Amino acid sequence: MTFADFTTLVLTLSDKEGSDWFIPTELDNIATNAQNRYVEMAFKRFEQDEQVRQELAPLVKQASPFTNTATINLTPITDLFNVISLSSTITKTDIFGGTTSVTSAVQSRSFDKFMKNQNNSFTKPLVDFPIYIEYTSAGNHTLQIYSDGVVPTSTTVF
């Protein structure tokens, strides 16, 4: 169903089609609010339900990759509704001095869980298993990536 189809459906179901009861901006607000509520509701089930994942697939967009930074300001990305997944490429050095690039999914953590697990060697962020915290600071929607002190060479946000 397109946005125009949804607007027509709202008019038909409300039995106001052809009258001046709803002005066009009100119809757009009704449709936008309904669409946003559906996406918010579906996002909560995104990880558990394959059908929801397929329904939301046309809405998933990839932001331009961020390079050489562990702090990402998402505010300039105007068409971002929620962060669905994050992947990063990190260059790590092995014990023999060789370097390899490792691309892995970055797991989300809440701030309180991050602070609680900071000293636990089994749950702290590592180069192979980075984590990120999402927060708002000074009006900016920000992601902070932690990977045992190594800055990612490239990060992709979906």
PDB file of C-alpha atoms in Angstrom:
ATOM      1  CA  MET A   1       0.000   0.000   0.000  1.00  0.00           C
ATOM      2  CA  THR A   2       1.414   3.354  -0.991  1.00  0.00           C
ATOM      3  CA  PHE A   3       1.068   6.584   0.962  1.00  0.00           C
ATOM      4  CA  ALA A   4      -1.580   7.806  -1.543  1.00  0.00           C
ATOM      5  CA  ASP A   5      -3.520   4.530  -1.171  1.00  0.00           C
ATOM      6  CA  PHE A   6      -3.429   4.950   2.592  1.00  0.00           C
ATOM      7  CA  THR A   7      -4.771   8.514   2.325  1.00  0.00           C
ATOM      8  CA  THR A   8      -7.632   7.299   0.105  1.00  0.00           C
ATOM      9  CA  LEU A   9      -8.391   4.524   2.587  1.00  0.00           C
ATOM     10  CA  VAL A  10      -8.526   7.016   5.483  1.00  0.00           C
ATOM     11  CA  LEU A  11     -10.984   9.159   3.501  1.00  0.00           C
ATOM     12  CA  THR A  12     -13.121   6.181   2.584  1.00  0.00           C
ATOM     13  CA  LEU A  13     -13.218   4.713   6.082  1.00  0.00           C
ATOM     14  CA  SER A  14     -13.965   8.042   7.679  1.00  0.00           C
ATOM     15  CA  ASP A  15     -16.772   8.642   5.161  1.00  0.00           C
ATOM     16  CA  LYS A  16     -15.506  12.149   4.455  1.00  0.00           C
ATOM     17  CA  GLU A  17     -14.319  11.658   0.891  1.00  0.00           C
ATOM     18  CA  GLY A  18     -15.033  14.682  -1.259  1.00  0.00           C
ATOM     19  CA  SER A  19     -15.884  16.947   1.661  1.00  0.00           C
ATOM     20  CA  ASP A  20     -13.746  19.628   3.237  1.00  0.00           C
ATOM     21  CA  TRP A  21     -13.813  17.927   6.637  1.00  0.00           C
ATOM     22  CA  PHE A  22     -10.113  17.001   6.451  1.00  0.00           C
ATOM     23  CA  ILE A  23      -7.642  19.420   4.962  1.00  0.00           C
ATOM     24  CA  PRO A  24      -4.718  17.820   3.072  1.00  0.00           C
ATOM     25  CA  THR A  25      -2.174  18.569   5.827  1.00  0.00           C
ATOM     26  CA  GLU A  26      -4.364  16.772   8.386  1.00  0.00           C
ATOM     27  CA  LEU A  27      -4.540  13.729   6.115  1.00  0.00           C
ATOM     28  CA  ASP A  28      -0.762  13.763   5.743  1.00  0.00           C
ATOM     29  CA  ASN A  29      -0.363  13.986   9.529  1.00  0.00           C
ATOM     30  CA  ILE A  30      -2.766  11.077  10.091  1.00  0.00           C
ATOM     31  CA  ALA A  31      -0.961   8.925   7.524  1.00  0.00           C
ATOM     32  CA  THR A  32       2.504   9.866   8.797  1.00  0.00           C
ATOM     33  CA  ASN A  33       1.581   9.149  12.419  1.00  0.00           C
ATOM     34  CA  ALA A  34       0.093   5.777  11.508  1.00  0.00           C
ATOM     35  CA  GLN A  35       3.154   4.873   9.456  1.00  0.00           C
ATOM     36  CA  ASN A  36       5.545   5.911  12.246  1.00  0.00           C
ATOM     37  CA  ARG A  37       3.585   3.955  14.860  1.00  0.00           C
ATOM     38  CA  TYR A  38       3.697   0.846  12.702  1.00  0.00           C
ATOM     39  CA  VAL A  39       7.457   1.167  12.153  1.00  0.00           C
ATOM     40  CA  GLU A  40       8.071   1.726  15.880  1.00  0.00           C
ATOM     41  CA  MET A  41       5.953  -1.306  16.757  1.00  0.00           C
ATOM     42  CA  ALA A  42       7.622  -3.463  14.097  1.00  0.00           C
ATOM     43  CA  PHE A  43      11.126  -2.308  15.109  1.00  0.00           C
ATOM     44  CA  LYS A  44      10.612  -3.802  18.579  1.00  0.00           C
ATOM     45  CA  ARG A  45      10.056  -7.211  16.941  1.00  0.00           C
ATOM     46  CA  PHE A  46      12.667  -6.782  14.202  1.00  0.00           C
ATOM     47  CA  GLU A  47      15.245  -9.160  15.670  1.00  0.00           C
ATOM     48  CA  GLN A  48      12.791 -11.930  16.574  1.00  0.00           C
ATOM     49  CA  ASP A  49      10.413 -12.074  13.614  1.00  0.00           C
ATOM     50  CA  GLU A  50      11.476 -12.853  10.034  1.00  0.00           C
ATOM     51  CA  GLN A  51       8.160 -11.610   8.607  1.00  0.00           C
ATOM     52  CA  VAL A  52       8.657  -8.201  10.229  1.00  0.00           C
ATOM     53  CA  ARG A  53      12.235  -8.134   8.931  1.00  0.00           C
ATOM     54  CA  GLN A  54      10.966  -8.705   5.389  1.00  0.00           C
ATOM     55  CA  GLU A  55       8.223  -6.080   5.774  1.00  0.00           C
ATOM     56  CA  LEU A  56      10.718  -3.468   6.932  1.00  0.00           C
ATOM     57  CA  ALA A  57      13.403  -4.398   4.390  1.00  0.00           C
ATOM     58  CA  PRO A  58      12.327  -1.740   1.835  1.00  0.00           C
ATOM     59  CA  LEU A  59      12.723   0.923   4.534  1.00  0.00           C
ATOM     60  CA  VAL A  60      16.256  -0.090   5.569  1.00  0.00           C
ATOM     61  CA  LYS A  61      18.859   2.291   4.218  1.00  0.00           C
ATOM     62  CA  GLN A  62      22.613   2.257   4.486  1.00  0.00           C
ATOM     63  CA  ALA A  63      24.372   5.449   5.518  1.00  0.00           C
ATOM     64  CA  SER A  64      27.648   6.420   3.885  1.00  0.00           C
ATOM     65  CA  PRO A  65      30.508   4.622   5.635  1.00  0.00           C
ATOM     66  CA  PHE A  66      32.281   6.528   8.389  1.00  0.00           C
ATOM     67  CA  THR A  67      36.070   6.277   8.387  1.00  0.00           C
ATOM     68  CA  ASN A  68      38.662   6.356  11.166  1.00  0.00           C
ATOM     69  CA  THR A  69      36.359   7.322  13.997  1.00  0.00           C
ATOM     70  CA  ALA A  70      34.857   5.668  17.057  1.00  0.00           C
ATOM     71  CA  THR A  71      32.298   8.448  17.603  1.00  0.00           C
ATOM     72  CA  ILE A  72      29.563   8.841  14.994  1.00  0.00           C
ATOM     73  CA  ASN A  73      27.165  11.779  14.931  1.00  0.00           C
ATOM     74  CA  LEU A  74      23.910  10.504  13.367  1.00  0.00           C
ATOM     75  CA  THR A  75      22.089  13.859  13.504  1.00  0.00           C
ATOM     76  CA  PRO A  76      23.056  14.920   9.921  1.00  0.00           C
ATOM     77  CA  ILE A  77      21.537  11.703   8.516  1.00  0.00           C
ATOM     78  CA  THR A  78      18.025  12.994   7.869  1.00  0.00           C
ATOM     79  CA  ASP A  79      16.361   9.747   6.755  1.00  0.00           C
ATOM     80  CA  LEU A  80      17.502   7.661   9.750  1.00  0.00           C
ATOM     81  CA  PHE A  81      14.640   6.457  11.950  1.00  0.00           C
ATOM     82  CA  ASN A  82      16.394   3.762  13.995  1.00  0.00           C
ATOM     83  CA  VAL A  83      19.757   2.021  13.939  1.00  0.00           C
ATOM     84  CA  ILE A  84      19.100  -1.564  12.903  1.00  0.00           C
ATOM     85  CA  SER A  85      22.639  -2.825  12.603  1.00  0.00           C
ATOM     86  CA  LEU A  86      26.182  -1.601  12.705  1.00  0.00           C
ATOM     87  CA  SER A  87      29.306  -3.187  11.284  1.00  0.00           C
ATOM     88  CA  SER A  88      32.892  -2.058  11.513  1.00  0.00           C
ATOM     89  CA  THR A  89      36.235  -2.913  10.012  1.00  0.00           C
ATOM     90  CA  ILE A  90      39.124  -2.817  12.438  1.00  0.00           C
ATOM     91  CA  THR A  91      42.778  -3.343  11.617  1.00  0.00           C
ATOM     92  CA  LYS A  92      44.405  -5.427  14.310  1.00  0.00           C
ATOM     93  CA  THR A  93      47.995  -6.426  14.878  1.00  0.00           C
ATOM     94  CA  ASP A  94      48.829  -9.970  15.922  1.00  0.00           C
ATOM     95  CA  ILE A  95      51.626 -10.959  18.286  1.00  0.00           C
ATOM     96  CA  PHE A  96      54.066 -11.367  15.359  1.00  0.00           C
ATOM     97  CA  GLY A  97      53.510  -7.828  14.073  1.00  0.00           C
ATOM     98  CA  GLY A  98      51.262  -8.797  11.148  1.00  0.00           C
ATOM     99  CA  THR A  99      48.147  -6.740  10.503  1.00  0.00           C
ATOM    100  CA  THR A 100      44.773  -8.000   9.364  1.00  0.00           C
ATOM    101  CA  SER A 101      41.464  -6.257   8.755  1.00  0.00           C
ATOM    102  CA  VAL A 102      38.545  -7.772  10.630  1.00  0.00           C
ATOM    103  CA  THR A 103      34.960  -6.878   9.726  1.00  0.00           C
ATOM    104  CA  SER A 104      32.381  -7.739  12.347  1.00  0.00           C
ATOM    105  CA  ALA A 105      28.949  -6.802  13.613  1.00  0.00           C
ATOM    106  CA  VAL A 106      28.983  -4.290  16.439  1.00  0.00           C
ATOM    107  CA  GLN A 107      26.681  -5.248  19.289  1.00  0.00           C
ATOM    108  CA  SER A 108      24.511  -2.695  21.066  1.00  0.00           C
ATOM    109  CA  ARG A 109      24.795  -2.174  24.826  1.00  0.00           C
ATOM    110  CA  SER A 110      22.871   0.013  27.217  1.00  0.00           C
ATOM    111  CA  PHE A 111      24.989   2.462  29.177  1.00  0.00           C
ATOM    112  CA  ASP A 112      24.312   0.833  32.542  1.00  0.00           C
ATOM    113  CA  LYS A 113      25.178  -2.637  31.225  1.00  0.00           C
ATOM    114  CA  PHE A 114      28.341  -1.254  29.619  1.00  0.00           C
ATOM    115  CA  MET A 115      29.465   0.292  32.915  1.00  0.00           C
ATOM    116  CA  LYS A 116      28.593  -2.877  34.851  1.00  0.00           C
ATOM    117  CA  ASN A 117      30.564  -5.094  32.445  1.00  0.00           C
ATOM    118  CA  GLN A 118      33.569  -2.784  32.133  1.00  0.00           C
ATOM    119  CA  ASN A 119      35.759  -4.918  34.407  1.00  0.00           C
ATOM    120  CA  ASN A 120      34.446  -8.328  33.371  1.00  0.00           C
ATOM    121  CA  SER A 121      36.964  -9.949  31.025  1.00  0.00           C
ATOM    122  CA  PHE A 122      34.227 -12.046  29.388  1.00  0.00           C
ATOM    123  CA  THR A 123      31.927  -9.154  28.462  1.00  0.00           C
ATOM    124  CA  LYS A 124      34.201  -6.175  27.866  1.00  0.00           C
ATOM    125  CA  PRO A 125      34.598  -4.931  24.288  1.00  0.00           C
ATOM    126  CA  LEU A 126      37.380  -6.471  22.225  1.00  0.00           C
ATOM    127  CA  VAL A 127      38.764  -5.881  18.740  1.00  0.00           C
ATOM    128  CA  ASP A 128      36.979  -9.012  17.468  1.00  0.00           C
ATOM    129  CA  PHE A 129      33.767  -8.245  19.412  1.00  0.00           C
ATOM    130  CA  PRO A 130      33.180  -4.476  19.483  1.00  0.00           C
ATOM    131  CA  ILE A 131      30.141  -2.866  21.096  1.00  0.00           C
ATOM    132  CA  TYR A 132      28.408   0.481  20.764  1.00  0.00           C
ATOM    133  CA  ILE A 133      26.398   2.777  22.986  1.00  0.00           C
ATOM    134  CA  GLU A 134      23.738   5.036  21.519  1.00  0.00           C
ATOM    135  CA  TYR A 135      23.059   8.315  23.309  1.00  0.00           C
ATOM    136  CA  THR A 136      22.018  11.932  22.837  1.00  0.00           C
ATOM    137  CA  SER A 137      24.439  14.680  23.832  1.00  0.00           C
ATOM    138  CA  ALA A 138      23.943  18.414  23.271  1.00  0.00           C
ATOM    139  CA  GLY A 139      21.103  17.653  20.854  1.00  0.00           C
ATOM    140  CA  ASN A 140      23.181  15.245  18.766  1.00  0.00           C
ATOM    141  CA  HIS A 141      22.228  11.603  18.237  1.00  0.00           C
ATOM    142  CA  THR A 142      25.567   9.854  18.750  1.00  0.00           C
ATOM    143  CA  LEU A 143      27.040   6.347  18.614  1.00  0.00           C
ATOM    144  CA  GLN A 144      30.219   5.520  20.493  1.00  0.00           C
ATOM    145  CA  ILE A 145      32.079   2.357  19.433  1.00  0.00           C
ATOM    146  CA  TYR A 146      34.306   0.536  21.919  1.00  0.00           C
ATOM    147  CA  SER A 147      36.780  -2.100  20.760  1.00  0.00           C
ATOM    148  CA  ASP A 148      39.562  -2.363  23.330  1.00  0.00           C
ATOM    149  CA  GLY A 149      41.041   1.021  22.403  1.00  0.00           C
ATOM    150  CA  VAL A 150      41.320   0.373  18.657  1.00  0.00           C
ATOM    151  CA  VAL A 151      39.596   2.896  16.372  1.00  0.00           C
ATOM    152  CA  PRO A 152      37.603   1.338  13.498  1.00  0.00           C
ATOM    153  CA  THR A 153      38.934   2.124  10.015  1.00  0.00           C
ATOM    154  CA  SER A 154      35.411   1.930   8.557  1.00  0.00           C
ATOM    155  CA  THR A 155      31.928   1.778  10.080  1.00  0.00           C
ATOM    156  CA  THR A 156      28.630   1.166   8.285  1.00  0.00           C
ATOM    157  CA  VAL A 157      25.254   2.055   9.804  1.00  0.00           C
ATOM    158  CA  PHE A 158      21.973   0.509   8.641  1.00  0.00           C
TER     159      PHE A 158
END
